[in-house]
Short mmCIF file of C-alpha atoms and ligand atoms in Angstrom, two decimals:
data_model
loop_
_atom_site.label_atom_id
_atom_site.label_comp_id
_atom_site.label_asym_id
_atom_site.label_seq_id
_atom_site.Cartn_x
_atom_site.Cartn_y
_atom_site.Cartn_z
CA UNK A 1 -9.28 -1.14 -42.73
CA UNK A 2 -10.54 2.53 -43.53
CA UNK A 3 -9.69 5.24 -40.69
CA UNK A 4 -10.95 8.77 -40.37
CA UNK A 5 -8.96 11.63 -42.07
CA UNK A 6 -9.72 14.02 -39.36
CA UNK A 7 -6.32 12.17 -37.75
CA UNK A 8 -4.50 12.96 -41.03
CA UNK A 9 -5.52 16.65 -41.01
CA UNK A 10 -3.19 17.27 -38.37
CA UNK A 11 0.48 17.27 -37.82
CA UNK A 12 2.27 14.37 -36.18
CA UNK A 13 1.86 15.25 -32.36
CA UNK A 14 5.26 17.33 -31.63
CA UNK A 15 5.83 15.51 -28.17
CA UNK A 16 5.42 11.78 -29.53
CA UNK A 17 7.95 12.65 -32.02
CA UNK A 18 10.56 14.13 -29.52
CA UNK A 19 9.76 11.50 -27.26
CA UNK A 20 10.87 9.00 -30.05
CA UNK A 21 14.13 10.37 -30.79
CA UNK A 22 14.79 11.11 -26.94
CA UNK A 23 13.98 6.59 -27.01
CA UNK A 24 15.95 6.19 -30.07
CA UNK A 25 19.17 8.01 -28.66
CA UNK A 26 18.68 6.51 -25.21
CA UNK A 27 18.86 3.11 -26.61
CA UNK A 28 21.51 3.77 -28.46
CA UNK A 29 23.55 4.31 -25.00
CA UNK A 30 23.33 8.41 -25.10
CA UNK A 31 22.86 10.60 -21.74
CA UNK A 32 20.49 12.76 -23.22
CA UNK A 33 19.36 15.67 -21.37
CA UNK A 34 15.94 16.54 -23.22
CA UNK A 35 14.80 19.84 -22.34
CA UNK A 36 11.98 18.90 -24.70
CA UNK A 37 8.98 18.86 -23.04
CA UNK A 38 7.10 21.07 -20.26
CA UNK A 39 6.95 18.42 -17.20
CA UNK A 40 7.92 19.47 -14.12
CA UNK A 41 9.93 16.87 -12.96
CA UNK A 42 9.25 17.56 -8.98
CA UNK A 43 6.91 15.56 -6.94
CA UNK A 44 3.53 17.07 -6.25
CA UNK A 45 2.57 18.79 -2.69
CA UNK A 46 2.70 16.37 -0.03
CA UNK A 47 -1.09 17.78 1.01
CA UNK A 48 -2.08 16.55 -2.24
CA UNK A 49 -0.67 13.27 -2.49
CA UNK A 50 -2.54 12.79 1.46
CA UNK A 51 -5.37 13.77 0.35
CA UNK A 52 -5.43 11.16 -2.94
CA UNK A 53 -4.50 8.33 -0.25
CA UNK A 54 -7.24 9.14 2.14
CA UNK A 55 -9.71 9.51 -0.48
CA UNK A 56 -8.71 6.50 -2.44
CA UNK A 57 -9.27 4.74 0.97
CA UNK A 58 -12.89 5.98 0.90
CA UNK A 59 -15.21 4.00 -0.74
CA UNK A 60 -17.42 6.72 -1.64
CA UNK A 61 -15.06 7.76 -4.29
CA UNK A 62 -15.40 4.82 -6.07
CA UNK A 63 -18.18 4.96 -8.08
CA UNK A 64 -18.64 7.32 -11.27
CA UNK A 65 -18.04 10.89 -10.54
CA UNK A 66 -20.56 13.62 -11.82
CA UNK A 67 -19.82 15.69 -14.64
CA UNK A 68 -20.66 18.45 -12.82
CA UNK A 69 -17.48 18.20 -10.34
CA UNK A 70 -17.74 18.05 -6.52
CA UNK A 71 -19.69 21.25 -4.96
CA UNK A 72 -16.39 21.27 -2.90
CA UNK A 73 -14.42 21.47 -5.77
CA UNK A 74 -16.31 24.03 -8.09
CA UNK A 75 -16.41 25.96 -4.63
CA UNK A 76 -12.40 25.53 -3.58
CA UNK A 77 -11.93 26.29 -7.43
CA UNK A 78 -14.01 29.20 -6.86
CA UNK A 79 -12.45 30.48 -3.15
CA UNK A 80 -8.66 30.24 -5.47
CA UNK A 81 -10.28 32.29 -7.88
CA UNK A 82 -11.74 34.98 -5.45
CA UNK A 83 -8.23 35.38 -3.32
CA UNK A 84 -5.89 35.06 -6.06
CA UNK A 85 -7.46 36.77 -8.91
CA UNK A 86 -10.44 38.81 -7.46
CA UNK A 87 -12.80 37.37 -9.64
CA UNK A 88 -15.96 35.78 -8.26
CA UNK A 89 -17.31 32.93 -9.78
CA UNK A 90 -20.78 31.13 -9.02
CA UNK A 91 -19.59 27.48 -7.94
CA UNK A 92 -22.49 25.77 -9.66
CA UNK A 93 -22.80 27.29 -12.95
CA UNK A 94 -19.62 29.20 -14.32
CA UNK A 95 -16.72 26.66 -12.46
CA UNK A 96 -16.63 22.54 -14.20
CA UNK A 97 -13.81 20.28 -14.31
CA UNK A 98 -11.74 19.43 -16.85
CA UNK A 99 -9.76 15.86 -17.36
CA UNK A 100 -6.45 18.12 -17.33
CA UNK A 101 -6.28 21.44 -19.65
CA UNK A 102 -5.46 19.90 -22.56
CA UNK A 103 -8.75 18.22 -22.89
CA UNK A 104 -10.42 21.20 -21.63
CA UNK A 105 -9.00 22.96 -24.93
CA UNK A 106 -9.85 20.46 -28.01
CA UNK A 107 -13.58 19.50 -26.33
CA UNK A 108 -14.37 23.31 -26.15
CA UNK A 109 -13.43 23.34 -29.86
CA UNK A 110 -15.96 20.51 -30.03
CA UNK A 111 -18.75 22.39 -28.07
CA UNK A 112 -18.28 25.80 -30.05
CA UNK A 113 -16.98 25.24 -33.49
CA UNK A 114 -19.07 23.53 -36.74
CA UNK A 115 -17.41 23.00 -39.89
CA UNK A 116 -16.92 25.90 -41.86
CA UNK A 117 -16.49 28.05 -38.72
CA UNK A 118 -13.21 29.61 -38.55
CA UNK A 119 -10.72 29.68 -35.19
CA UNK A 120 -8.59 32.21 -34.53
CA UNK A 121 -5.11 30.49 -32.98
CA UNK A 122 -1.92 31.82 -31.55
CA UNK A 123 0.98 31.19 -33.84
CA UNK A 124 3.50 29.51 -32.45
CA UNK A 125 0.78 27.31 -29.91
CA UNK A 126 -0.08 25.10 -28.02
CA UNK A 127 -0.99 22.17 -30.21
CA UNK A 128 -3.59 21.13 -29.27
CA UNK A 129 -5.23 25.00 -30.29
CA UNK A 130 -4.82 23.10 -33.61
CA UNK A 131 -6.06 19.69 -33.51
CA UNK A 132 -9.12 20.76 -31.94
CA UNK A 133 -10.76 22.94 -34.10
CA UNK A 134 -9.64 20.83 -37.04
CA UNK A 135 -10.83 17.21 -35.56
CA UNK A 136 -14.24 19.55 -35.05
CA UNK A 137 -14.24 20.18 -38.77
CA UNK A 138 -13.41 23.77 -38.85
CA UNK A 139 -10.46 26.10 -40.22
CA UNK A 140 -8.17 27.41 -38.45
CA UNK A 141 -6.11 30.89 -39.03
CA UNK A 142 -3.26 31.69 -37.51
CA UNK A 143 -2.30 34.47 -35.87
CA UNK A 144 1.10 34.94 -35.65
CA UNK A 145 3.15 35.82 -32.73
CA UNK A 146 6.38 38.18 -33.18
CA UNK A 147 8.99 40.11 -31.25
CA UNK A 148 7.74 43.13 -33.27
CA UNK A 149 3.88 42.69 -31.34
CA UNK A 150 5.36 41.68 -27.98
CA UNK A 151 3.93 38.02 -28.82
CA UNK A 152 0.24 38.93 -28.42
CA UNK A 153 -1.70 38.63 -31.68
CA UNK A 154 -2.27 41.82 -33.98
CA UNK A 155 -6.39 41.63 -33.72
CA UNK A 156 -7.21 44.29 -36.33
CA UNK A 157 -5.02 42.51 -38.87
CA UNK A 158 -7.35 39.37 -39.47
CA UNK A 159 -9.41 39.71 -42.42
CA UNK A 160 -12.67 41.14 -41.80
CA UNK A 161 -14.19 38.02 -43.89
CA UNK A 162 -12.17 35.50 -41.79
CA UNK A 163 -13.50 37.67 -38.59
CA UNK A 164 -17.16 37.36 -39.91
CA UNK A 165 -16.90 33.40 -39.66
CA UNK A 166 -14.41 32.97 -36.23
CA UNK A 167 -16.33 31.66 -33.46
CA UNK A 168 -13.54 30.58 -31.20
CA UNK A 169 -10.63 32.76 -30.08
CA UNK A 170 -7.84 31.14 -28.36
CA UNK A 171 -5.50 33.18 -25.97
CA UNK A 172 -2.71 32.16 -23.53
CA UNK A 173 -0.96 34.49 -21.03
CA UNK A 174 1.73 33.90 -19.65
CA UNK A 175 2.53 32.19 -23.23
CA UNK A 176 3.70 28.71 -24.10
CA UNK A 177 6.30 28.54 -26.09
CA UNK A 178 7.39 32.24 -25.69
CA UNK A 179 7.12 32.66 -22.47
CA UNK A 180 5.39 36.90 -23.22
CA UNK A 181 3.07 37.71 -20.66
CA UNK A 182 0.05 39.65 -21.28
CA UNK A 183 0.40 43.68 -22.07
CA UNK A 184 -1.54 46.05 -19.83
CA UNK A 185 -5.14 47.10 -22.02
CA UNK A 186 -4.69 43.62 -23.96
CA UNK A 187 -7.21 41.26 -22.73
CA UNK A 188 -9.83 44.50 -22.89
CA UNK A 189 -8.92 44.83 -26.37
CA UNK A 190 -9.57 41.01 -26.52
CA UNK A 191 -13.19 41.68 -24.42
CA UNK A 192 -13.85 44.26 -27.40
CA UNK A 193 -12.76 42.61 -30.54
CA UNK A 194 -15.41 39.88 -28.78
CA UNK A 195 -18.34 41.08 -28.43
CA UNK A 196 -17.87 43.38 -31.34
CA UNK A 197 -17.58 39.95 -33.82
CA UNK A 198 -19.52 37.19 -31.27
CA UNK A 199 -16.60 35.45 -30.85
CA UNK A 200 -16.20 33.54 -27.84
CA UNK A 201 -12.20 33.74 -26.36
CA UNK A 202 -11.15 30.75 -24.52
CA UNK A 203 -8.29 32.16 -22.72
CA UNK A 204 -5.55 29.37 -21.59
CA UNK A 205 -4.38 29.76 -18.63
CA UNK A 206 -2.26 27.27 -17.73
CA UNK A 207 1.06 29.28 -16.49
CA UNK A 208 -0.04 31.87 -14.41
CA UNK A 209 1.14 30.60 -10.96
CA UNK A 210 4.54 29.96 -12.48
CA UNK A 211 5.86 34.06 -12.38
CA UNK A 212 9.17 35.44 -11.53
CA UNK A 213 10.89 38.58 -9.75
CA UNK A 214 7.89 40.10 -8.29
CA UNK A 215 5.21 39.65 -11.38
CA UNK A 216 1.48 37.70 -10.60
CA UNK A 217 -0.15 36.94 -14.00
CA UNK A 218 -3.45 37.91 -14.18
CA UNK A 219 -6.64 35.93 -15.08
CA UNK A 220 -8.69 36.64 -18.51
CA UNK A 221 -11.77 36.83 -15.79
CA UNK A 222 -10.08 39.80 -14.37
CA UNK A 223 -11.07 41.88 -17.13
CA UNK A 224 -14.54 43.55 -17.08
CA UNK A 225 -17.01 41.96 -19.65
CA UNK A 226 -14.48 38.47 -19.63
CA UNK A 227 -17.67 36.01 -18.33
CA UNK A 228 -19.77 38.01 -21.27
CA UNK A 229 -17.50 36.35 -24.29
CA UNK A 230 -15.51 33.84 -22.94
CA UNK A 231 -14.01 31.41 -20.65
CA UNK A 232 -10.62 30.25 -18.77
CA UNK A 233 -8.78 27.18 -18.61
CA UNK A 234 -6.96 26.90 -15.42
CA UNK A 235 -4.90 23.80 -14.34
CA UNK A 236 -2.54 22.94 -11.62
CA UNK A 237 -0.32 20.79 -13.65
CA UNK A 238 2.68 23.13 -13.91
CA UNK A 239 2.14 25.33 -10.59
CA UNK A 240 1.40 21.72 -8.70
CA UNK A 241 3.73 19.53 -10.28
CA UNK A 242 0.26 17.30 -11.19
CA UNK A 243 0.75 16.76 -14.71
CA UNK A 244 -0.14 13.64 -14.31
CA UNK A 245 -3.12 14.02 -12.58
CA UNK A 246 -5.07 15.23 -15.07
CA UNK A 247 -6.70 17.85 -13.47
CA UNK A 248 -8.07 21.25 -15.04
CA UNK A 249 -10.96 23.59 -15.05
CA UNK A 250 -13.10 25.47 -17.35
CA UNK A 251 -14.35 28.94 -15.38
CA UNK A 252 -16.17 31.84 -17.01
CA UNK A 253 -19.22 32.27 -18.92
CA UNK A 254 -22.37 30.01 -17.69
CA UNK A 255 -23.48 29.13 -21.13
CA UNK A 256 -19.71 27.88 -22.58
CA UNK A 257 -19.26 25.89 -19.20
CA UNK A 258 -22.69 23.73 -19.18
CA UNK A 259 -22.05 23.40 -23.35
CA UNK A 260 -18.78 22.11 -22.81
CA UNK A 261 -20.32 19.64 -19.95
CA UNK A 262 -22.66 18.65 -21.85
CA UNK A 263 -20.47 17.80 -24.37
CA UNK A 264 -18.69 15.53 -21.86
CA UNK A 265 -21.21 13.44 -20.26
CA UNK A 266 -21.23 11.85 -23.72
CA UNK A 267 -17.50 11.31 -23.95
CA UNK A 268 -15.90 10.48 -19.97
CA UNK A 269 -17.79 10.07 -16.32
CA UNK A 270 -16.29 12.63 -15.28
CA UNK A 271 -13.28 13.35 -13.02
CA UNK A 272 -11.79 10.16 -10.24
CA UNK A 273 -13.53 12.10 -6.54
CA UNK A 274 -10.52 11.19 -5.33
CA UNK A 275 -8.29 13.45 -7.71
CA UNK A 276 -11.48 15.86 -7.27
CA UNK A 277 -10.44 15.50 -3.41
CA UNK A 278 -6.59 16.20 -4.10
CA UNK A 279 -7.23 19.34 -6.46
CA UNK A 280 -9.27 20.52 -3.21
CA UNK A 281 -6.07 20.62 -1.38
CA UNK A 282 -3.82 22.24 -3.65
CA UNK A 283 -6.94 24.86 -3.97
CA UNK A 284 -6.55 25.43 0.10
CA UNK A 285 -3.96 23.64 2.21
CA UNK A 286 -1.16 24.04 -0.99
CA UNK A 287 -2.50 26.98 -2.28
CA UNK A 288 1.56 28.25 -2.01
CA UNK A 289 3.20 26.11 -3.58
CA UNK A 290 3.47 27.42 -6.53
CA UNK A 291 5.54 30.19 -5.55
CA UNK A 292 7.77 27.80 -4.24
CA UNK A 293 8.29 26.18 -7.61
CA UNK A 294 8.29 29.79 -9.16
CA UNK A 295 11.46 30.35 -7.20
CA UNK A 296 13.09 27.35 -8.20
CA UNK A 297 12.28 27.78 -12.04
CA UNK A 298 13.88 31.52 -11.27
CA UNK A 299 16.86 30.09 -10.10
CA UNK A 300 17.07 27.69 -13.41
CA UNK A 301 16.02 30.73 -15.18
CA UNK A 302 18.92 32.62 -13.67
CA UNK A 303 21.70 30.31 -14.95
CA UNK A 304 20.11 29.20 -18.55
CA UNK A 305 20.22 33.14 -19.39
CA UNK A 306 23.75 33.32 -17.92
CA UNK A 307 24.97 30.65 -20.19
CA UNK A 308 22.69 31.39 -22.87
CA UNK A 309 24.60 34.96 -22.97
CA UNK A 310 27.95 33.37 -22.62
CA UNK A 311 27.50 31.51 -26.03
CA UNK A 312 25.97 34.71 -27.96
CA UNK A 313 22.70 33.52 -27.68
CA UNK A 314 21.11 36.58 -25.45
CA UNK A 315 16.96 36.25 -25.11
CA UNK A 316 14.91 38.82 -23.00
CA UNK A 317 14.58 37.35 -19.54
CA UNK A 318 10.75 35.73 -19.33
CA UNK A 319 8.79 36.74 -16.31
CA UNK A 320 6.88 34.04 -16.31
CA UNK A 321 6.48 30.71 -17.40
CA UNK A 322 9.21 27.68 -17.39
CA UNK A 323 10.37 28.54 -20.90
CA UNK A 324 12.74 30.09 -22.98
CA UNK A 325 12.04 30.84 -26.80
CA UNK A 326 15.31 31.39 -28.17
CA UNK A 327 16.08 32.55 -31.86
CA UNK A 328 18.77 29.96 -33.50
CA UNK A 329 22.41 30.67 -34.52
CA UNK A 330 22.08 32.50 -37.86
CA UNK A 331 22.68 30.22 -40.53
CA UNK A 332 20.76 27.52 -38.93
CA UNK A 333 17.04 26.77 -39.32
CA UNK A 334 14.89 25.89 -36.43
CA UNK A 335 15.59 22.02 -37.77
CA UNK A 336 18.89 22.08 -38.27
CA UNK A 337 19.67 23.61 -35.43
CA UNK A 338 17.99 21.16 -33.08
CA UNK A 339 18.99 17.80 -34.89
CA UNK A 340 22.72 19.28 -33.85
CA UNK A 341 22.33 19.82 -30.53
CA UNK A 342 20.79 16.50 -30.71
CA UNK A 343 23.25 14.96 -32.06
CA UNK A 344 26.69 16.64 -31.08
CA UNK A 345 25.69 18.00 -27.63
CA UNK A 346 22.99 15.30 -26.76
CA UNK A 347 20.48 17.91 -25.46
CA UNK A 348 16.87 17.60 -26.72
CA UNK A 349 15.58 20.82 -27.30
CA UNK A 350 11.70 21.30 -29.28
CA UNK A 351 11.94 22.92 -32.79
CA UNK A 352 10.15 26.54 -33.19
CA UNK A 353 7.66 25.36 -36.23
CA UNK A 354 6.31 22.19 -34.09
CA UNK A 355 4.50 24.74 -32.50
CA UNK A 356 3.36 26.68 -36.15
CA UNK A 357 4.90 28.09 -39.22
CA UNK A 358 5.60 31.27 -36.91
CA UNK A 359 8.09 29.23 -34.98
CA UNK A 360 10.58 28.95 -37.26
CA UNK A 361 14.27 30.24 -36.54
CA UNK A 362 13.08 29.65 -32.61
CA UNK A 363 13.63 26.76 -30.53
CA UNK A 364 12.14 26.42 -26.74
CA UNK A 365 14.01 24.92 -23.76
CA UNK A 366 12.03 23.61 -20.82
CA UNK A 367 13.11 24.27 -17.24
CA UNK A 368 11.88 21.07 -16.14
CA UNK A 369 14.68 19.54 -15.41
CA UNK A 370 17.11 19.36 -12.36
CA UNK A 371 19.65 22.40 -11.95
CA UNK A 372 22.90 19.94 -12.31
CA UNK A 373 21.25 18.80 -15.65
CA UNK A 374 20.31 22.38 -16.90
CA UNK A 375 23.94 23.68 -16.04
CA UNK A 376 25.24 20.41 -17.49
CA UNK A 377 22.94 20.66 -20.90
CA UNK A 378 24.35 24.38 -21.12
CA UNK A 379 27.84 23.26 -20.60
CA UNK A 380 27.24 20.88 -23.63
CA UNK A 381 25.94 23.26 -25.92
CA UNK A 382 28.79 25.50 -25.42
CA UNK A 383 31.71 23.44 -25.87
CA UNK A 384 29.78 21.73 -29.35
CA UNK A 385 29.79 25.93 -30.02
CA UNK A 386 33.16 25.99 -28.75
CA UNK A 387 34.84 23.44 -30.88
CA UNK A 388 32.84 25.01 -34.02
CA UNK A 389 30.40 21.94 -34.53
CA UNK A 390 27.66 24.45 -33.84
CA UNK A 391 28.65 27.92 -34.72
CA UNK A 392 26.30 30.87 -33.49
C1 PLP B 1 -0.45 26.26 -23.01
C2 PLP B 1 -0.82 24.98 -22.36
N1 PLP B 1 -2.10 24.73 -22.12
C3 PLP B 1 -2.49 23.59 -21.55
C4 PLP B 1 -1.58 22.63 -21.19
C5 PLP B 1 -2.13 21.35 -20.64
O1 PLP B 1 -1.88 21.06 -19.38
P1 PLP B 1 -2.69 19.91 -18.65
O2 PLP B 1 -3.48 19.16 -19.66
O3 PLP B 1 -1.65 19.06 -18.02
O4 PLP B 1 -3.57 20.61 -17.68
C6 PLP B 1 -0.22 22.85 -21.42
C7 PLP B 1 0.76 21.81 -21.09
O5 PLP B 1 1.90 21.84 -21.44
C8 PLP B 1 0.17 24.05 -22.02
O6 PLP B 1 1.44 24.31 -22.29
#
């Protein structure tokens, strides 16, 4: 048998390999606490889950979906967007569904980019900001993401050649796996460097109804000239608990949305009505839950950074997001590092480089577990620091 290489072009997909050492130590008999990967671990909005059951009982929702999403969707998905953000959107032609946002992200590579295009990608990233652009046969260059630039990428340092062949520019604010939030005159800069190079910006935004003490993330689409270059992800996963769902939007500029459509009437039927239905409700009757589930990732916030600064490992407080990106114990590398706390505390955390070169000396811990847990992981890491296993 002969497979594609587009498979082998990119790295081994960082959650299948934590998940198979979180397996590995499980059946080996250990408690591990993985702090690994971003899924709430709360049940979804009772409004939602009613609304799935009543739909699912309606035979109407049975049959293949449209690719062009409910009108009640694309206009609840719409009405969110007009009371939360301020930013109007026409329902029929600048608001589609996504299967989740992660698909949203790697078929818009596949709508936008041809090979020998370039894509401009935050460094650390999402992943996916990777595989998609490469599985559509383009190059990617990373732009890398540093305590020195607040994690938002330097624009005027890419190389004016690399700049003359980007079409795609991917954002993501509030940031996964920093946690940064966006900077004030940023995604204007981002609207300039646009329309100034015809790039399009897909701007991620999968975190902004998870924000803490006071701060509400804004949308890309907030910022004048945003529908003019580019588009926004939005999904409910993380402020809905819906992860599994599947469940997204793409919102913005009229020409990227009915490309990317038309890119997916070729490749799925489109989202289940019934989860159409469900997203509805978390559009309208649940539309507050997510501050809800912003408290309680404050209060887990709260007590990581207490015991974070109790074993000398101080990070700035994020405003947003369920993550911390915390630099590693000198002496350690983001590996190293890891594979002990692994292995002598039994806490799964993800390595800084699984999400880019950038990442090294970094490693992210996930908030998505219960409080007991977190101050239990914590506990761990200390005493391994403690007894000089790990030493920070
Ligand atoms: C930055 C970012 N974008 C998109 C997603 C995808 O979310 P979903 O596909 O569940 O909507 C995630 C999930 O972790 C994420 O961290």
């Amino acid at each position: 048998m002969r497979f594609a290489r587009r498979l082998d072009a990119v790295p081994p997909y960082l959650f299948a390999e934590l998940e198979r050492k979180l397996t590995e130590k499980q059946r080996a008999g250990v408690d591990v606490i993985s702090l690994g990967i971003g899924d709430p671990d709360l049940p979804t909005p009772a409004p939602v889950v009613e609304a799935l059951i009543a739909a699912a009982r309606d035979a109407a929702t049975h049959q293949y979906p449209t690719n062009h999403g409910s009108q009640e969707l694309r206009e609840a998905a719409a009405g969110f967007y007009h009371d939360r953000f301020g930013v109007e959107l026409d329902p029929v032609a600048e608001v589609v569904p996504a299967l989740g946002g992660k698909e949203a992200v790697g078929h818009v590579a596949l709508a936008l980019l041809d090979p020998g295009d370039v894509a401009l990608a935050p460094d650390p990233g999402y992943p996916p900001y990777t595989s998609g652009p490469l599985f559509a046969g383009a190059e990617l260059h990373y732009l890398p993401l540093t305590e020195e630039n607040a994690f938002l990428p330097d624009l005027d340092a890419i190389p004016a050649a690399l700049v003359a062949r980007a079409n795609v520019l991917y954002l993501n604010y509030p940031n996964n796996p920093t946690g940064a939030v966006t900077q004030p005159g940023y995604f204007e800069r981002a609207v300039d460097f646009a329309r100034a190079n015809d790039v399009v910006v897909v701007h991620d935004n999968a975190y902004s109804e998870i924000c803490f003490d006071g701060y509400r993330a804004p949308s890309f689409l907030e910022t004048p000239g945003a529908k003019d270059v580019g588009v926004e992800i939005f999904s409910p996963s993380k402020g809905w608990n819906m992860t599994g769902w599947r469940s997204g939007l793409v919102a913005g500029n009229a020409e990227v949305v009915e490309r990317y459509r038309q890119l997916k009437t070729n490749l799925d039927s489109g989202m289940f009505e019934a989860v159409q239905r469900a997203t509805v409700a978390a559009f309208t009757e649940a539309r507050d839950f997510p501050r809800e589930m912003s408290e309680i990732y404050r209060r887990r916030r709260d007590l990581v950074a207490e015991g974070l600064a109790a074993i000398g490992l101080e990070v700035p407080t994020p405003k947003a997001t369920p993550y911390f990106w915390v630099r590693v114990p000198d002496g350690h590398t983001s590996e190293s590092f890891t594979e002990l706390v692994l292995e002598e505390a039994g806490v799964l955390v993800s390595p800084g480089p699984a999400y880019g070169p950038s990442g090294e000396g970094f490693f992210r811990i996930s908030l998505t577990v219960p409080d007991e847990r977190l101050e239990e992981a914590v506990r761990r890491i200390e005493s391994s620091l403690r007894s000089g296993i790990i030493t920070a």
